[in-house]
Short mmCIF file of C-alpha atoms and ligand atoms in Angstrom, two decimals:
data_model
loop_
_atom_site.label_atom_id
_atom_site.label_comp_id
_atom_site.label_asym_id
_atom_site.label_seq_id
_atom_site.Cartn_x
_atom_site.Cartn_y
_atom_site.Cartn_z
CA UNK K 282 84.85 139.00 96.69
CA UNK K 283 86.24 140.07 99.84
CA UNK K 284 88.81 143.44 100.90
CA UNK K 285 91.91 141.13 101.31
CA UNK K 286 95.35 140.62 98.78
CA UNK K 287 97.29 137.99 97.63
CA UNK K 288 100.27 139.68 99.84
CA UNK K 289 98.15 139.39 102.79
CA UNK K 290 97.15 136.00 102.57
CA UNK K 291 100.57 134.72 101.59
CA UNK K 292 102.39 136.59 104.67
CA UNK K 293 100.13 135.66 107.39
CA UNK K 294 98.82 132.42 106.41
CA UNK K 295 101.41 130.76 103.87
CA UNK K 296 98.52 130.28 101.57
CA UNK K 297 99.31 130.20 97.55
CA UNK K 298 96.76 127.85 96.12
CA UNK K 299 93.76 126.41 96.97
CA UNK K 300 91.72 123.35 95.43
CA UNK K 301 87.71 123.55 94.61
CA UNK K 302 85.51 120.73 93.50
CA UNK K 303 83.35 120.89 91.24
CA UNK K 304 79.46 121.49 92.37
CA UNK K 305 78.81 117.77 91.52
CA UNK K 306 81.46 116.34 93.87
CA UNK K 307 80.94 115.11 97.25
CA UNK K 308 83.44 113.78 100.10
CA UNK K 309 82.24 110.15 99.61
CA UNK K 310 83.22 111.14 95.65
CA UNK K 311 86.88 111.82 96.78
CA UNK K 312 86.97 110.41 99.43
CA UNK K 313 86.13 106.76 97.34
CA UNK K 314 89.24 107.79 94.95
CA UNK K 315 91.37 108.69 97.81
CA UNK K 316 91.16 105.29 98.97
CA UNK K 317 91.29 103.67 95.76
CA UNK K 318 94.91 105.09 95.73
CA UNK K 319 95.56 103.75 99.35
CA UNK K 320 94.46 100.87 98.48
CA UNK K 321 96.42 100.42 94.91
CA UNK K 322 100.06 101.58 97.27
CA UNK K 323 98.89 99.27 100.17
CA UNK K 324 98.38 96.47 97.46
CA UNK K 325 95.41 95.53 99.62
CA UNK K 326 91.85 94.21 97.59
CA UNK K 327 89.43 96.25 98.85
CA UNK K 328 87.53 93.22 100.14
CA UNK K 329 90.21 92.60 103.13
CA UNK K 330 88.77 96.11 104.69
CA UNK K 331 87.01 94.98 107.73
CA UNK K 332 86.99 98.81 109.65
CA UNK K 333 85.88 101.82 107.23
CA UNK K 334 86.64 105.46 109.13
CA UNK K 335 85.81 108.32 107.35
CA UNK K 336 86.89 111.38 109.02
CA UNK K 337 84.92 114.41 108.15
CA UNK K 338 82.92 117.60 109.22
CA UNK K 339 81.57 118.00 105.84
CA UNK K 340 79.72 114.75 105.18
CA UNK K 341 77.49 113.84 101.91
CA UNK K 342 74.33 113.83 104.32
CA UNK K 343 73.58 113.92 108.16
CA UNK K 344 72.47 110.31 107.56
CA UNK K 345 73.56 108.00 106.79
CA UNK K 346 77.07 108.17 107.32
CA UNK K 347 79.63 109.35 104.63
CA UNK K 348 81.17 106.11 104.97
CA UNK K 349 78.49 103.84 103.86
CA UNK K 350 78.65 106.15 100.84
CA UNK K 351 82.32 105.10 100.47
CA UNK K 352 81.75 101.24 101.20
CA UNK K 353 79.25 101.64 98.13
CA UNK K 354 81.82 103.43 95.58
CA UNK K 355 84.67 100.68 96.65
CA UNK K 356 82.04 97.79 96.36
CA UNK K 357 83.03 96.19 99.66
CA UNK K 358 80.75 93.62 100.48
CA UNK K 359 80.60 93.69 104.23
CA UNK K 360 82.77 95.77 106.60
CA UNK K 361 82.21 98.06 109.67
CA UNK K 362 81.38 101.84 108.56
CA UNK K 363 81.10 104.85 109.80
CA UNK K 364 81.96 108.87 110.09
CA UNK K 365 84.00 110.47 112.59
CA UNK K 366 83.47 113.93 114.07
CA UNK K 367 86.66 115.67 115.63
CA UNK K 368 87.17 118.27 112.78
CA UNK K 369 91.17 118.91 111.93
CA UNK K 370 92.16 116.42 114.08
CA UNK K 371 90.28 113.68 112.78
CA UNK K 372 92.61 111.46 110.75
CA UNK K 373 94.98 111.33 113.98
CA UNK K 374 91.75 109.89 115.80
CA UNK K 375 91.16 107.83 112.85
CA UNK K 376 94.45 106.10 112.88
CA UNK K 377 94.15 105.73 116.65
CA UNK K 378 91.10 103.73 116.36
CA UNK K 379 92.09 101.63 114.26
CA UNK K 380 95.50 100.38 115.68
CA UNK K 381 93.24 100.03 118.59
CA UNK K 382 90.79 97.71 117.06
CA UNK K 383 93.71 95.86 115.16
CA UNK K 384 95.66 95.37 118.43
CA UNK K 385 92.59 94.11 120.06
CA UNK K 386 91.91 91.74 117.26
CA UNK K 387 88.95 93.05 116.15
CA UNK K 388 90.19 93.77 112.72
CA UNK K 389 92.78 93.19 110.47
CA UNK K 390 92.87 95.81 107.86
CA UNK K 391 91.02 98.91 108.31
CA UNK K 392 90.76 102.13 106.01
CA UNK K 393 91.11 105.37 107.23
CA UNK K 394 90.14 108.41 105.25
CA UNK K 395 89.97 112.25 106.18
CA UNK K 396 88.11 114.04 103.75
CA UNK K 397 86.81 117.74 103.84
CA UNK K 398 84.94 120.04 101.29
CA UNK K 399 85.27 123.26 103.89
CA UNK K 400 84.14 125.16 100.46
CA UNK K 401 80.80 124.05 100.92
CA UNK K 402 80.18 125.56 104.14
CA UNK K 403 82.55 128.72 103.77
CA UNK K 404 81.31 132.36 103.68
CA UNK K 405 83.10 133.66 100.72
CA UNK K 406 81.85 137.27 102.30
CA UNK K 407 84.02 136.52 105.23
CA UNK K 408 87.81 137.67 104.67
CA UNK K 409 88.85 135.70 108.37
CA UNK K 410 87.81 132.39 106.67
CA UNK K 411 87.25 132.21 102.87
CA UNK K 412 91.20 133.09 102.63
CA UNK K 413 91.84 129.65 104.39
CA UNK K 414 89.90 126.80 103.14
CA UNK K 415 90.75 123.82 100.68
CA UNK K 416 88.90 121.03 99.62
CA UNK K 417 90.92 117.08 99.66
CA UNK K 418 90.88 113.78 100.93
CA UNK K 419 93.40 111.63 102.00
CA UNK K 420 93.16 108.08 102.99
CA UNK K 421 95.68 105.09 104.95
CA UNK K 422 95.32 101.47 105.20
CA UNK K 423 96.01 100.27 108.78
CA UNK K 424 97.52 96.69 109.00
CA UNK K 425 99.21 94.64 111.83
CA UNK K 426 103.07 94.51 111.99
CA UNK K 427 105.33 91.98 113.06
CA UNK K 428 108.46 93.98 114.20
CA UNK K 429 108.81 97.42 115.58
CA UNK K 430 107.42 99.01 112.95
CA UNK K 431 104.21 100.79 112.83
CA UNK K 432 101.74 103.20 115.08
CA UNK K 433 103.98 102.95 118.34
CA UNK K 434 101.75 106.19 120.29
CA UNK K 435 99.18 108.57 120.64
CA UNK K 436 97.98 111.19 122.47
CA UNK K 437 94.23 112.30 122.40
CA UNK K 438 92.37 115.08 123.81
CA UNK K 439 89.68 117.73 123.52
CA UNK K 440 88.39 120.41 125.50
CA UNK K 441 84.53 121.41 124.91
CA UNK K 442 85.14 124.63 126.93
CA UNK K 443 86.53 126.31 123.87
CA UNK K 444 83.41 124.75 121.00
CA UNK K 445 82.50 128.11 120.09
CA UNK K 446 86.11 128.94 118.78
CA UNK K 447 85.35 127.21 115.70
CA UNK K 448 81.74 125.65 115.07
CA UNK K 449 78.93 125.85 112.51
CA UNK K 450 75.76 127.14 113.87
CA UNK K 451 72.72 126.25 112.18
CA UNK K 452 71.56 122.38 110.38
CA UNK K 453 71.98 120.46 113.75
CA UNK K 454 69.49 119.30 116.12
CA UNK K 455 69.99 122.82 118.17
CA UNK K 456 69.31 125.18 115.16
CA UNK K 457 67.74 123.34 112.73
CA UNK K 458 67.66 124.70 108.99
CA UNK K 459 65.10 127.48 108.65
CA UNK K 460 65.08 130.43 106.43
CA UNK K 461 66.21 132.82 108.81
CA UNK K 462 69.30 130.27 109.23
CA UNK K 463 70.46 130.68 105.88
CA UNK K 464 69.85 134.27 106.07
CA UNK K 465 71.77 134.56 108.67
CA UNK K 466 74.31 133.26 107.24
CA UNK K 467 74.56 130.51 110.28
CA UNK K 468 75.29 127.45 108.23
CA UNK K 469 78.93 128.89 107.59
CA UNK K 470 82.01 128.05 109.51
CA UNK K 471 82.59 130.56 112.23
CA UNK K 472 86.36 130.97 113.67
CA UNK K 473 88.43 133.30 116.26
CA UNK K 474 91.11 132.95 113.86
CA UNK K 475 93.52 134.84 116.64
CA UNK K 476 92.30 132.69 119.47
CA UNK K 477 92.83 129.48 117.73
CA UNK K 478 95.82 130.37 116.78
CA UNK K 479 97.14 130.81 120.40
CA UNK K 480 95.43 127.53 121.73
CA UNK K 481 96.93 126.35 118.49
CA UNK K 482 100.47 126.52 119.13
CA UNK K 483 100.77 125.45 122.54
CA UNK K 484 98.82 122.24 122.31
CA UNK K 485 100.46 121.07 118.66
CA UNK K 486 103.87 121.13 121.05
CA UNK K 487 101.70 119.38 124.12
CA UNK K 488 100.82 116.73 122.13
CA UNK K 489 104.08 115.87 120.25
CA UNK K 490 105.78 115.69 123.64
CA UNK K 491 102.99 113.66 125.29
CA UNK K 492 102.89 111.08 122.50
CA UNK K 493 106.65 110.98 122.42
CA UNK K 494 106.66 110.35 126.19
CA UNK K 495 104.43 107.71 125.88
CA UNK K 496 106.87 105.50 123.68
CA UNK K 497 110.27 106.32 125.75
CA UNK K 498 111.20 108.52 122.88
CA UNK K 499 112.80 112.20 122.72
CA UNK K 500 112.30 114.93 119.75
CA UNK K 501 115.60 114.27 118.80
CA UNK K 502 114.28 110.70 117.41
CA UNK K 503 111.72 112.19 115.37
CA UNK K 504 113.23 112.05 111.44
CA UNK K 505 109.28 114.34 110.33
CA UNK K 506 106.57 116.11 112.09
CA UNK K 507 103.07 115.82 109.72
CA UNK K 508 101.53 118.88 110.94
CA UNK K 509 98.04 119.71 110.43
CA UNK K 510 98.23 122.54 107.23
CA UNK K 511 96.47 125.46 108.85
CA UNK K 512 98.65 128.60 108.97
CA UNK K 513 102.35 128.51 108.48
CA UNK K 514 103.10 130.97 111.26
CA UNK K 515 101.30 127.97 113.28
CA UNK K 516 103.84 125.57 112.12
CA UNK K 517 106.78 127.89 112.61
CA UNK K 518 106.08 128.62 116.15
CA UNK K 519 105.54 125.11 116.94
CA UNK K 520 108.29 124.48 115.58
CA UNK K 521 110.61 126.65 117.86
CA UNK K 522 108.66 125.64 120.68
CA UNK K 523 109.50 122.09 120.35
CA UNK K 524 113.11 123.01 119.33
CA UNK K 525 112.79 121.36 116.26
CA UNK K 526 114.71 122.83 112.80
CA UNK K 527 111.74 123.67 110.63
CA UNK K 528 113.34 121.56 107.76
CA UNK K 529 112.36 118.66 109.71
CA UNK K 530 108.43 119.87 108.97
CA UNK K 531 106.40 118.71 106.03
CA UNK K 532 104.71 121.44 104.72
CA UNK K 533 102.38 121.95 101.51
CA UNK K 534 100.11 124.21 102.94
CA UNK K 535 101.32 126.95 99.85
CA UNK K 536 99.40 124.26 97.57
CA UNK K 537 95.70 122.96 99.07
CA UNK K 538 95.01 125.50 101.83
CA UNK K 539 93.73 124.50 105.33
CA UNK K 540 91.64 120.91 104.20
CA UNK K 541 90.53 120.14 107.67
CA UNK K 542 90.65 116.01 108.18
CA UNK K 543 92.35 115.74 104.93
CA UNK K 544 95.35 118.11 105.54
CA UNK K 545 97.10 115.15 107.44
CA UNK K 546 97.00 112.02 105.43
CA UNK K 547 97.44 114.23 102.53
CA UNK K 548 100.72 115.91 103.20
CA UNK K 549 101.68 112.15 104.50
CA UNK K 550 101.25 110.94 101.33
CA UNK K 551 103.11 113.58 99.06
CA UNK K 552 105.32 112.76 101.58
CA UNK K 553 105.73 109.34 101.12
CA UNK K 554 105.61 109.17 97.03
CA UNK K 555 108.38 112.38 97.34
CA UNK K 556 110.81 109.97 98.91
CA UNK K 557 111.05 112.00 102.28
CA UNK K 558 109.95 109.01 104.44
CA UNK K 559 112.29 106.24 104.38
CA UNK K 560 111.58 102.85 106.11
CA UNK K 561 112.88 102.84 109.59
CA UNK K 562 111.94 106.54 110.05
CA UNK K 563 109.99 108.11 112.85
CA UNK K 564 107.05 110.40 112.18
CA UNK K 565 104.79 112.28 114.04
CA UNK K 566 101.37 113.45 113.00
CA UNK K 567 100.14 116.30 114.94
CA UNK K 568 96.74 117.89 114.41
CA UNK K 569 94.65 120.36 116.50
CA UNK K 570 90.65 121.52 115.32
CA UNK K 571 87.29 122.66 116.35
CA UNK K 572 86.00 120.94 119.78
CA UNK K 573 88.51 121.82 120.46
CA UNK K 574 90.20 118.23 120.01
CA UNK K 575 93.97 117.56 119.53
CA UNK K 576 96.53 114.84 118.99
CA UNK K 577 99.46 113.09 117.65
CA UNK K 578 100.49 109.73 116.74
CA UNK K 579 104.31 108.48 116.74
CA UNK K 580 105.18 106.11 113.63
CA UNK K 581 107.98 103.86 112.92
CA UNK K 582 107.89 103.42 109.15
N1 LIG C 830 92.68 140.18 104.40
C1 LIG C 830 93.06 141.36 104.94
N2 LIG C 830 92.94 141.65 106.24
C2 LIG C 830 92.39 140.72 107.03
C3 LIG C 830 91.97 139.47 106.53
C4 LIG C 830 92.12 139.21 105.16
N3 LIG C 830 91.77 138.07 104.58
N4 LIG C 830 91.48 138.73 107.56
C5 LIG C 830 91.59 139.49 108.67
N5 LIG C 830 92.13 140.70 108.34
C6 LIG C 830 92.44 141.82 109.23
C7 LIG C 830 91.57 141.88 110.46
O1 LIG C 830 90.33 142.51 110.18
C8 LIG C 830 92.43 142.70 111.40
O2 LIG C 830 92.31 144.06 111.06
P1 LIG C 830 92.30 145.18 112.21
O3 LIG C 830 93.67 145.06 112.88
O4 LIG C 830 92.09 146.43 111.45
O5 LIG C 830 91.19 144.82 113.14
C9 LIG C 830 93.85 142.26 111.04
O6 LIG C 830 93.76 141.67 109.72
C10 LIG C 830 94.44 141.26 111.99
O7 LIG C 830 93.44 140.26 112.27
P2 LIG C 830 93.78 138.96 113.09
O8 LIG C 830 92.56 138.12 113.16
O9 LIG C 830 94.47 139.37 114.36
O10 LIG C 830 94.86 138.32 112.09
P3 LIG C 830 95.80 137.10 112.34
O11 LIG C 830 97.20 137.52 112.17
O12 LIG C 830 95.43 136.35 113.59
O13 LIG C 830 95.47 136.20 111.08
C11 LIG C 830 94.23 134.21 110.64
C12 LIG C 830 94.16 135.71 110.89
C13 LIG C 830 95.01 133.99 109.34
C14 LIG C 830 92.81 133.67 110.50
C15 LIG C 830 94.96 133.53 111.82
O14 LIG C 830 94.43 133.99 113.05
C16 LIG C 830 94.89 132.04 111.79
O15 LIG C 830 95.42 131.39 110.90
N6 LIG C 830 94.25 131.44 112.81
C17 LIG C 830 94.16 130.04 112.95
C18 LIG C 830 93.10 129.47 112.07
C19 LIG C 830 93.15 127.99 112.12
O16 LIG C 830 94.19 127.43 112.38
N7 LIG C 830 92.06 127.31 111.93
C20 LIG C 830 92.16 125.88 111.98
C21 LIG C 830 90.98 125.29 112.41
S1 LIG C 830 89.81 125.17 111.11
C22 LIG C 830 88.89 123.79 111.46
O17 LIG C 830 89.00 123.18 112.47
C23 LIG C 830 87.92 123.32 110.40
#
């Protein structure tokens, strides 16, 4: 398709695999069995889901909301819905959310899901991108805790300044969809793959450290860092930045690619069912995407 090799791709992104759906899937479609999972491990009914986030940049329809579409597939009767925009980073904002409508008592159990189909807006004539992209979902169900346990910080941010680093042109209210749009190719996802990666690795350290500092703890506490899956040189450099062995970094990115809001809650959860997070353990999450927006959240397990 495009002038690239597997040796390429595997030295300078850490890329092996990467998953497809089929043309009849959409992200409510896995999204739905994502959380069906979540739900089964959470031992939750879905009926007790009062907050439904789905995280996405790649949602069934501009309206309604992706989420709605989810509430449907799980059959849940009556709960708050709705999609979340903050690309890569958007399971950490997610999560964030809802401890904050749980602490406020607004909620008891909430669903989070991140869930991207990048394939369907990638430009498989563009060797910077198509080389990158997976397609997944991953979901969490957010509950209040009675002991130390659970999502004890975050750290938010986002910087508009740097939008154009990654963004997708046309099918918004600026450039709507017109011929010349698709053949321009503008409904594709355009990225300064170098720039990112330099904003990339000095915020993924910023925000580790800020949400550490935030609950009185130090790196040395941290037992896994959940980074978002986008380019193993990105991980490795964070990783000597924050002085952190790299063992101490989950990584799948060899198997699924760079799956945008997904990348997160899935490598949490092959995490989880591989027996590398043990109750009592603290995690961080750490993602960074287009915006640009960034974060982390700190979790006792
Ligand atoms: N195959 C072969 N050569 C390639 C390919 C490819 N697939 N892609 C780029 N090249 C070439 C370039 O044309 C360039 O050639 P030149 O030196 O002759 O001009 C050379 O490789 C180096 O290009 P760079 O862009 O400098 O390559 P880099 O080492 O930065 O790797 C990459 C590119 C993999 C995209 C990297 O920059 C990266 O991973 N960036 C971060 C991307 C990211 O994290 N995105 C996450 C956000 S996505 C979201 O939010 C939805």
């Amino acid at each position: 398709m495009v002038d690239t090799s597997d040796e390429w791709i595997r030295t300078r992104t850490g890329i092996l695999e990467r998953r497809i759906c089929a043309p009849d899937e959409a992200a409510s479609d896995l999204a739905a069995e994502s959380a069906r999972k979540a739900l089964e491990h959470a031992k939750v009914d879905p009926q007790e889901i009062e907050l439904l986030i789905v995280a996405t940049v790649t949602q069934d329809t501009l309206c309604p909301a992706t989420a709605c579409y989810v509430q449907e597939q799980l059959g849940i009767k009556a709960c708050a819905a709705f999609d979340l925009n903050a690309a890569c980073t958007g399971f950490i904002y997610g999560i964030t959310i809802s401890k904050a409508y749980i602490q406020a008592g607004m909620c008891d159990k909430a669903l989070v899901i991140g869930v991207d189909l990048l394939s369907r807006v990638t430009d498989y004539e563009d060797r910077a991108t198509c080389i990158l992209f997976g397609d997944g979902a991953g979901a969490a169900v957010v509950g209040p805790t009675d002991d130390d346990r659970g999502i004890l910080a975050e750290y938010l941010s986002a910087d508009g300044k740097l939008a154009s680093l990654i963004h997708i042109p046309a099918g918004g209210s600026r450039l709507p969809a017109s011929v010349e749009t698709v053949q321009n190719h503008q409904h594709y996802l355009k990225m300064s793959g170098n720039e990112v990666f330099k904003v990339a690795v000095r915020i993924l350290g910023e925000s580790v450290n800020q949400a550490l500092q935030k609950c009185g703890l130090k790196v040395e506490d941290l037992s896994l860092v959940i980074p978002h899956q986008a380019n193993i040189r990105i991980i490795e450099a964070s990783a000597r930045r924050l002085n952190i062995s790299l063992d101490k970094f989950y990584i799948n990115i060899d198997k699924y690619g760079n799956t945008s809001a997904a990348s997160v809650p899935l490598a949490l959860d092959e995490a989880v069912r591989k027996g590398r997070v043990k109750s009592g353990d603290l995690l961080a999450l750490v993602a960074f995407g287009g915006g640009f927006t960034w974060g982390a959240n700190i979790i006792r397990w």
